[in-house]
mmCIF file of C-alpha atoms and ligand atoms in Angstrom:
data_model
loop_
_atom_site.group_PDB
_atom_site.id
_atom_site.type_symbol
_atom_site.label_atom_id
_atom_site.label_comp_id
_atom_site.label_asym_id
_atom_site.label_seq_id
_atom_site.Cartn_x
_atom_site.Cartn_y
_atom_site.Cartn_z
ATOM 1 C CA MET A 1057 -3.448 -3.054 -7.940
ATOM 2 C CA SER A 1058 -3.453 -6.394 -6.354
ATOM 3 C CA SER A 1059 -5.451 -9.501 -7.847
ATOM 4 C CA ILE A 1060 -7.044 -12.836 -5.956
ATOM 5 C CA VAL A 1061 -7.884 -15.678 -8.156
ATOM 6 C CA SER A 1062 -9.359 -18.420 -6.568
ATOM 7 C CA ILE A 1063 -9.361 -21.975 -8.165
ATOM 8 C CA HIS A 1064 -12.483 -23.772 -7.431
ATOM 9 C CA SER A 1065 -14.810 -27.007 -8.256
ATOM 10 C CA PHE A 1066 -17.646 -28.409 -6.933
ATOM 11 C CA ARG A 1067 -16.488 -32.183 -6.881
ATOM 12 C CA GLY A 1068 -13.039 -33.248 -6.276
ATOM 13 C CA GLY A 1069 -10.008 -34.394 -8.182
ATOM 14 C CA THR A 1070 -11.398 -31.963 -10.716
ATOM 15 C CA GLY A 1071 -7.340 -30.647 -11.454
ATOM 16 C CA LYS A 1072 -7.399 -27.561 -9.059
ATOM 17 C CA SER A 1073 -4.541 -28.085 -6.955
ATOM 18 C CA ASN A 1074 -2.441 -28.884 -10.712
ATOM 19 C CA LEU A 1075 -3.881 -26.115 -12.880
ATOM 20 C CA THR A 1076 -3.410 -23.228 -9.710
ATOM 21 C CA ALA A 1077 0.023 -24.618 -9.760
ATOM 22 C CA ASN A 1078 0.449 -24.225 -13.304
ATOM 23 C CA LEU A 1079 -0.943 -20.556 -13.910
ATOM 24 C CA ALA A 1080 0.359 -19.575 -11.136
ATOM 25 C CA SER A 1081 3.506 -19.615 -11.892
ATOM 26 C CA GLN A 1082 2.835 -19.024 -15.739
ATOM 27 C CA ILE A 1083 2.303 -15.400 -14.050
ATOM 28 C CA ALA A 1084 5.088 -15.325 -12.101
ATOM 29 C CA LEU A 1085 7.066 -16.219 -15.264
ATOM 30 C CA ALA A 1086 5.569 -12.877 -16.446
ATOM 31 C CA GLY A 1087 7.435 -10.572 -14.116
ATOM 32 C CA LYS A 1088 4.438 -10.717 -11.347
ATOM 33 C CA ARG A 1089 5.030 -11.200 -7.881
ATOM 34 C CA VAL A 1090 2.432 -13.905 -6.812
ATOM 35 C CA ALA A 1091 1.700 -16.465 -3.839
ATOM 36 C CA VAL A 1092 -0.305 -19.743 -3.406
ATOM 37 C CA VAL A 1093 -2.328 -20.228 -0.543
ATOM 38 C CA ASP A 1094 -3.442 -23.562 0.470
ATOM 39 C CA THR A 1095 -6.772 -23.473 1.899
ATOM 40 C CA ASP A 1096 -7.822 -27.331 1.410
ATOM 41 C CA ILE A 1097 -6.641 -27.600 5.174
ATOM 42 C CA GLN A 1098 -8.714 -31.194 5.127
ATOM 43 C CA SER A 1099 -6.474 -32.927 2.017
ATOM 44 C CA PRO A 1100 -3.869 -30.279 1.093
ATOM 45 C CA GLY A 1101 -1.717 -31.103 -1.831
ATOM 46 C CA ILE A 1102 0.050 -28.284 -3.801
ATOM 47 C CA HIS A 1103 3.263 -27.909 -1.839
ATOM 48 C CA MET A 1104 3.848 -31.410 -4.096
ATOM 49 C CA PRO A 1105 4.193 -29.318 -7.818
ATOM 50 C CA PHE A 1106 6.340 -26.817 -6.133
ATOM 51 C CA ASN A 1107 8.769 -29.369 -4.444
ATOM 52 C CA LEU A 1108 8.122 -27.975 -1.340
ATOM 53 C CA GLY A 1109 9.035 -30.727 1.456
ATOM 54 C CA GLU A 1110 7.257 -31.014 4.613
ATOM 55 C CA ASP A 1111 10.996 -31.081 6.322
ATOM 56 C CA ARG A 1112 10.876 -27.019 5.470
ATOM 57 C CA ILE A 1113 6.877 -26.242 6.484
ATOM 58 C CA GLY A 1114 7.594 -24.762 9.865
ATOM 59 C CA CYS A 1115 4.616 -22.453 10.073
ATOM 60 C CA ALA A 1116 2.182 -23.600 7.797
ATOM 61 C CA LEU A 1117 -1.400 -21.644 7.255
ATOM 62 C CA ASN A 1118 -2.762 -23.654 10.394
ATOM 63 C CA HIS A 1119 -0.685 -21.868 12.569
ATOM 64 C CA PHE A 1120 -1.246 -18.589 11.106
ATOM 65 C CA ILE A 1121 -5.516 -19.373 12.486
ATOM 66 C CA TRP A 1122 -4.548 -20.286 15.540
ATOM 67 C CA GLY A 1123 -2.645 -16.824 16.464
ATOM 68 C CA GLU A 1124 1.114 -18.769 16.259
ATOM 69 C CA CYS A 1125 2.695 -16.825 13.125
ATOM 70 C CA PRO A 1126 2.009 -13.942 11.270
ATOM 71 C CA ILE A 1127 0.787 -15.168 7.730
ATOM 72 C CA GLU A 1128 4.380 -14.337 6.168
ATOM 73 C CA LYS A 1129 5.948 -16.702 8.528
ATOM 74 C CA ALA A 1130 3.799 -19.314 6.754
ATOM 75 C CA ALA A 1131 4.916 -17.838 3.397
ATOM 76 C CA TYR A 1132 7.827 -19.820 1.477
ATOM 77 C CA ASP A 1133 10.013 -18.127 -1.664
ATOM 78 C CA VAL A 1134 9.157 -21.430 -3.989
ATOM 79 C CA SER A 1135 10.575 -19.207 -6.497
ATOM 80 C CA ALA A 1136 13.400 -22.563 -7.593
ATOM 81 C CA ALA A 1137 10.118 -24.348 -9.500
ATOM 82 C CA LEU A 1138 9.909 -22.073 -12.151
ATOM 83 C CA HIS A 1139 13.975 -23.237 -13.364
ATOM 84 C CA GLY A 1140 14.097 -19.368 -14.782
ATOM 85 C CA PRO A 1141 14.037 -16.379 -13.951
ATOM 86 C CA GLY A 1142 10.307 -14.115 -12.635
ATOM 87 C CA GLY A 1143 8.447 -14.188 -9.498
ATOM 88 C CA PRO A 1144 9.055 -13.789 -7.041
ATOM 89 C CA ILE A 1145 6.325 -16.955 -6.253
ATOM 90 C CA TYR A 1146 5.798 -17.780 -2.555
ATOM 91 C CA LEU A 1147 3.645 -20.735 -1.110
ATOM 92 C CA VAL A 1148 1.203 -21.173 1.794
ATOM 93 C CA PRO A 1149 1.112 -24.566 2.949
ATOM 94 C CA SER A 1150 -2.064 -26.048 5.192
ATOM 95 C CA SER A 1151 -0.050 -28.391 7.452
ATOM 96 C CA MET A 1152 0.047 -32.075 6.559
ATOM 97 C CA LYS A 1153 0.125 -33.343 10.356
ATOM 98 C CA MET A 1154 -2.301 -35.547 10.993
ATOM 99 C CA SER A 1155 -2.606 -33.470 14.604
ATOM 100 C CA ASP A 1156 -3.115 -30.354 12.907
ATOM 101 C CA ILE A 1157 -5.559 -31.248 10.232
ATOM 102 C CA GLY A 1158 -7.413 -32.778 13.496
ATOM 103 C CA ARG A 1159 -7.365 -30.595 15.424
ATOM 104 C CA ILE A 1160 -9.131 -27.770 12.096
ATOM 105 C CA LEU A 1161 -11.960 -30.953 12.129
ATOM 106 C CA LYS A 1162 -12.504 -30.144 15.738
ATOM 107 C CA GLU A 1163 -12.302 -26.961 16.915
ATOM 108 C CA GLY A 1164 -13.100 -25.342 13.640
ATOM 109 C CA TYR A 1165 -12.299 -21.597 13.267
ATOM 110 C CA ASP A 1166 -13.759 -18.167 11.870
ATOM 111 C CA VAL A 1167 -12.611 -17.743 8.521
ATOM 112 C CA ARG A 1168 -12.638 -14.117 8.778
ATOM 113 C CA ILE A 1169 -9.218 -14.699 10.201
ATOM 114 C CA LEU A 1170 -8.149 -16.092 6.426
ATOM 115 C CA ASN A 1171 -9.663 -12.687 4.809
ATOM 116 C CA ASP A 1172 -7.224 -11.161 7.150
ATOM 117 C CA GLY A 1173 -4.198 -13.053 6.095
ATOM 118 C CA PHE A 1174 -4.882 -12.851 2.847
ATOM 119 C CA GLN A 1175 -4.680 -9.070 2.742
ATOM 120 C CA ALA A 1176 -2.132 -8.540 5.472
ATOM 121 C CA LEU A 1177 -0.090 -11.325 2.693
ATOM 122 C CA ILE A 1178 -1.305 -9.061 -0.056
ATOM 123 C CA GLU A 1179 0.704 -5.643 1.398
ATOM 124 C CA LYS A 1180 3.538 -7.931 3.041
ATOM 125 C CA LEU A 1181 4.431 -9.127 0.296
ATOM 126 C CA GLN A 1182 3.654 -6.491 -2.312
ATOM 127 C CA LEU A 1183 1.675 -9.156 -4.477
ATOM 128 C CA ASP A 1184 0.442 -8.730 -7.737
ATOM 129 C CA TYR A 1185 -1.855 -11.465 -7.526
ATOM 130 C CA LEU A 1186 -2.582 -14.284 -5.063
ATOM 131 C CA PHE A 1187 -3.752 -17.704 -6.016
ATOM 132 C CA ILE A 1188 -6.263 -19.423 -3.545
ATOM 133 C CA ASP A 1189 -6.503 -22.945 -3.764
ATOM 134 C CA THR A 1190 -9.678 -24.362 -2.453
ATOM 135 C CA HIS A 1191 -11.484 -27.949 -1.019
ATOM 136 C CA PRO A 1192 -13.881 -29.291 -3.211
ATOM 137 C CA GLY A 1193 -17.775 -28.417 -2.611
ATOM 138 C CA VAL A 1194 -19.368 -25.409 -1.041
ATOM 139 C CA ASN A 1195 -18.259 -24.814 2.550
ATOM 140 C CA GLU A 1196 -17.260 -21.623 4.865
ATOM 141 C CA GLU A 1197 -13.592 -21.048 3.095
ATOM 142 C CA THR A 1198 -15.015 -22.217 -0.111
ATOM 143 C CA LEU A 1199 -18.049 -19.040 0.071
ATOM 144 C CA LEU A 1200 -15.221 -16.572 1.193
ATOM 145 C CA SER A 1201 -12.259 -17.387 -1.690
ATOM 146 C CA ILE A 1202 -15.581 -16.711 -3.688
ATOM 147 C CA ALA A 1203 -16.809 -13.464 -2.251
ATOM 148 C CA ILE A 1204 -12.972 -12.174 -1.844
ATOM 149 C CA SER A 1205 -12.160 -13.310 -5.630
ATOM 150 C CA ASP A 1206 -11.638 -11.292 -8.705
ATOM 151 C CA ILE A 1207 -11.768 -13.710 -10.788
ATOM 152 C CA LEU A 1208 -12.942 -17.136 -10.304
ATOM 153 C CA VAL A 1209 -11.593 -20.547 -12.294
ATOM 154 C CA LEU A 1210 -14.373 -22.988 -11.639
ATOM 155 C CA ILE A 1211 -12.583 -26.773 -12.991
ATOM 156 C CA LEU A 1212 -14.791 -29.303 -14.137
ATOM 157 C CA ARG A 1213 -14.306 -32.270 -15.662
ATOM 158 C CA PRO A 1214 -16.530 -33.647 -19.025
ATOM 159 C CA ASP A 1215 -18.920 -35.672 -16.650
ATOM 160 C CA GLN A 1216 -22.453 -35.041 -15.594
ATOM 161 C CA GLN A 1217 -21.798 -35.660 -11.901
ATOM 162 C CA ASP A 1218 -19.530 -31.926 -12.620
ATOM 163 C CA PHE A 1219 -22.037 -30.557 -14.929
ATOM 164 C CA GLN A 1220 -24.660 -30.604 -12.414
ATOM 165 C CA GLY A 1221 -22.322 -29.637 -9.300
ATOM 166 C CA THR A 1222 -20.503 -26.637 -11.815
ATOM 167 C CA ALA A 1223 -24.160 -24.933 -12.149
ATOM 168 C CA VAL A 1224 -24.633 -24.864 -7.901
ATOM 169 C CA THR A 1225 -21.584 -22.756 -8.203
ATOM 170 C CA VAL A 1226 -22.044 -21.077 -10.773
ATOM 171 C CA GLU A 1227 -25.050 -19.437 -9.484
ATOM 172 C CA LEU A 1228 -23.246 -18.759 -6.139
ATOM 173 C CA ALA A 1229 -20.468 -16.945 -8.516
ATOM 174 C CA LYS A 1230 -23.500 -15.092 -10.137
ATOM 175 C CA LYS A 1231 -24.912 -14.241 -6.661
ATOM 176 C CA LEU A 1232 -21.618 -13.163 -5.295
ATOM 177 C CA ASP A 1233 -20.952 -11.085 -8.321
ATOM 178 C CA VAL A 1234 -17.261 -11.918 -9.621
ATOM 179 C CA PRO A 1235 -16.271 -9.956 -12.015
ATOM 180 C CA ASN A 1236 -14.981 -12.388 -13.698
ATOM 181 C CA LEU A 1237 -15.607 -15.459 -13.980
ATOM 182 C CA LEU A 1238 -13.866 -19.009 -16.451
ATOM 183 C CA LEU A 1239 -14.335 -22.150 -16.668
ATOM 184 C CA VAL A 1240 -11.727 -24.495 -17.666
ATOM 185 C CA ILE A 1241 -12.575 -28.113 -18.311
ATOM 186 C CA ASN A 1242 -10.106 -30.680 -17.909
ATOM 187 C CA LYS A 1243 -9.739 -34.167 -18.793
ATOM 188 C CA ALA A 1244 -11.408 -34.229 -22.155
ATOM 189 C CA LEU A 1245 -10.505 -37.058 -23.895
ATOM 190 C CA PRO A 1246 -8.595 -36.061 -26.998
ATOM 191 C CA THR A 1247 -11.152 -38.270 -28.889
ATOM 192 C CA MET A 1248 -14.077 -35.883 -27.987
ATOM 193 C CA ASN A 1249 -15.532 -32.361 -29.987
ATOM 194 C CA PHE A 1250 -13.500 -29.537 -28.049
ATOM 195 C CA GLY A 1251 -15.407 -27.607 -30.519
ATOM 196 C CA GLU A 1252 -19.244 -28.775 -29.729
ATOM 197 C CA LEU A 1253 -18.093 -29.908 -25.796
ATOM 198 C CA ARG A 1254 -16.755 -25.965 -25.484
ATOM 199 C CA ALA A 1255 -20.817 -24.405 -27.342
ATOM 200 C CA LYS A 1256 -22.352 -27.352 -24.886
ATOM 201 C CA VAL A 1257 -21.066 -25.598 -21.390
ATOM 202 C CA GLU A 1258 -21.384 -22.241 -22.248
ATOM 203 C CA LYS A 1259 -25.116 -22.860 -23.390
ATOM 204 C CA ILE A 1260 -25.679 -24.426 -19.562
ATOM 205 C CA TYR A 1261 -23.665 -22.092 -17.873
ATOM 206 C CA ASP A 1262 -23.747 -18.790 -20.169
ATOM 207 C CA VAL A 1263 -19.898 -18.366 -18.860
ATOM 208 C CA PRO A 1264 -17.385 -18.747 -21.261
ATOM 209 C CA VAL A 1265 -14.942 -21.787 -21.617
ATOM 210 C CA ALA A 1266 -11.570 -20.008 -21.145
ATOM 211 C CA ALA A 1267 -9.886 -23.478 -22.317
ATOM 212 C CA ILE A 1268 -10.005 -27.298 -22.426
ATOM 213 C CA LEU A 1269 -7.350 -29.265 -21.091
ATOM 214 C CA PRO A 1270 -6.807 -32.847 -22.380
ATOM 215 C CA LEU A 1271 -6.279 -35.970 -20.307
ATOM 216 C CA THR A 1272 -2.872 -36.023 -20.880
ATOM 217 C CA THR A 1273 -0.707 -39.119 -20.290
ATOM 218 C CA GLU A 1274 2.692 -36.765 -19.565
ATOM 219 C CA VAL A 1275 0.358 -35.226 -16.295
ATOM 220 C CA VAL A 1276 -0.759 -38.515 -15.219
ATOM 221 C CA GLN A 1277 3.888 -39.867 -15.126
ATOM 222 C CA LEU A 1278 4.367 -36.228 -13.327
ATOM 223 C CA ALA A 1279 1.827 -37.441 -10.567
ATOM 224 C CA SER A 1280 1.930 -34.532 -8.915
ATOM 225 C CA GLY A 1281 5.556 -34.280 -8.801
ATOM 226 C CA GLY A 1282 6.283 -30.735 -10.869
ATOM 227 C CA LEU A 1283 5.452 -28.166 -12.860
ATOM 228 C CA ILE A 1284 3.812 -29.712 -16.716
ATOM 229 C CA SER A 1285 3.458 -26.122 -18.429
ATOM 230 C CA LEU A 1286 7.042 -25.669 -17.487
ATOM 231 C CA LEU A 1287 8.738 -28.937 -18.480
ATOM 232 C CA HIS A 1288 6.680 -29.520 -21.172
ATOM 233 C CA PRO A 1289 5.619 -26.706 -22.730
ATOM 234 C CA ASP A 1290 4.431 -27.261 -26.094
ATOM 235 C CA LEU A 1291 1.920 -29.730 -25.082
ATOM 236 C CA GLU A 1292 -1.771 -28.783 -25.620
ATOM 237 C CA VAL A 1293 -2.263 -28.810 -21.900
ATOM 238 C CA SER A 1294 0.313 -26.488 -21.390
ATOM 239 C CA ARG A 1295 -0.513 -24.324 -23.639
ATOM 240 C CA GLU A 1296 -3.340 -24.065 -22.942
ATOM 241 C CA MET A 1297 -3.052 -23.520 -19.206
ATOM 242 C CA LYS A 1298 -0.569 -20.855 -20.247
ATOM 243 C CA LYS A 1299 -3.902 -19.426 -22.396
ATOM 244 C CA VAL A 1300 -5.673 -19.024 -19.824
ATOM 245 C CA ALA A 1301 -2.381 -17.149 -17.717
ATOM 246 C CA ALA A 1302 -3.103 -14.689 -20.758
ATOM 247 C CA GLN A 1303 -6.547 -14.473 -19.829
ATOM 248 C CA ILE A 1304 -6.228 -13.710 -16.320
ATOM 249 C CA LEU A 1305 -3.326 -11.114 -16.982
ATOM 250 C CA ALA A 1306 -4.975 -9.285 -19.523
ATOM 251 C CA SER A 1307 -8.138 -9.360 -17.056
HETATM 252 N N1 LIG B 1107 -5.601 -33.099 -18.415
HETATM 253 C C1 LIG B 1107 -5.130 -33.903 -17.017
HETATM 254 N N2 LIG B 1107 -4.621 -35.248 -17.680
HETATM 255 C C2 LIG B 1107 -4.042 -35.789 -16.921
HETATM 256 N N3 LIG B 1107 -4.494 -36.164 -15.301
HETATM 257 C C3 LIG B 1107 -4.878 -34.788 -14.640
HETATM 258 C C4 LIG B 1107 -4.866 -33.763 -15.510
HETATM 259 N N4 LIG B 1107 -5.106 -32.952 -14.822
HETATM 260 C C5 LIG B 1107 -4.973 -33.611 -13.317
HETATM 261 N N5 LIG B 1107 -4.815 -34.436 -13.414
HETATM 262 C C6 LIG B 1107 -4.131 -35.555 -12.241
HETATM 263 O O1 LIG B 1107 -5.824 -35.574 -11.721
HETATM 264 C C7 LIG B 1107 -5.099 -35.877 -10.276
HETATM 265 C C8 LIG B 1107 -5.622 -34.870 -9.325
HETATM 266 O O2 LIG B 1107 -5.230 -33.789 -9.782
HETATM 267 P P1 LIG B 1107 -5.277 -32.394 -8.958
HETATM 268 O O3 LIG B 1107 -4.795 -33.030 -7.678
HETATM 269 O O4 LIG B 1107 -4.652 -31.136 -9.164
HETATM 270 O O5 LIG B 1107 -7.135 -31.809 -8.572
HETATM 271 P P2 LIG B 1107 -7.805 -31.503 -7.281
HETATM 272 O O6 LIG B 1107 -9.074 -30.992 -7.611
HETATM 273 O O7 LIG B 1107 -6.681 -29.782 -6.854
HETATM 274 O O8 LIG B 1107 -8.492 -32.862 -6.294
HETATM 275 P P3 LIG B 1107 -8.756 -31.979 -4.569
HETATM 276 O O9 LIG B 1107 -10.244 -32.095 -5.151
HETATM 277 O O10 LIG B 1107 -8.213 -34.081 -4.039
HETATM 278 O O11 LIG B 1107 -7.809 -31.170 -4.297
HETATM 279 C C9 LIG B 1107 -3.758 -35.791 -9.692
HETATM 280 O O12 LIG B 1107 -2.806 -37.060 -9.828
HETATM 281 C C10 LIG B 1107 -2.943 -34.938 -11.751
HETATM 282 O O13 LIG B 1107 -2.363 -35.093 -11.867
HETATM 283 MG MG1 LIG B 1108 -6.749 -29.881 -4.739
#
């Protein structure tokens, strides 16, 4: 049995890609076969923490969408990023080439192709977990990823705009009957009262808060150049990420 885990937020810059990369890595370290797909075709980025250089990327998700390569040819083994036994973990990046991004924006594409790709990837790579990193807001790709998720992780900052936007996504996830919905609060100031914050958010959405990740200097310093939960496993942000990974493994 394989599970699809989508990480989403209504607004941008909440920490989706960073959290996705760390959760997927923690689950690979637990010995699971994992892949991550970057469906943020307009503004890709999750290849950075996995250290997948553009020079290694031949086929990307874009080329699969255009029928130019099978999805497994766009999946790169990034297990070296784990720096230890576990995995394997694969990444399907989106193209960073301006012309490829422009073509997707201009021509659009049928999102059903993406779903076929996800299913083929699960089968071909015999995955236990498929992680989907998404573009913020609600669009066709995010609707698909939410609809097909076994687990949806919604990430928000303690910010009024995030609170309001997250209500829209929670409502959508409930309508689409997502089996497991988890909230993660990110970039909480360490001086905040985390207990009160948790209670407030759980009351607003009636959804459990899986973790509260503090705003962390070391994450800023890492600047998307690596996996914080592996490089600094003892930081609170890393321990909280591992708690979310444990919940995913248990559900
Ligand atoms: N807990 C944290 N403490 C400090 N910085 C963080 C934290 N979480 C994420 N960041 C930083 O915030 C920035 C945005 O993170 P990330 O790219 O993961 O967000 P995103 O939601 O994927 O953005 P986008 O919507 O553009 O895809 C990055 O520079 C990342 O390192
Ligand atoms: Mg992102």
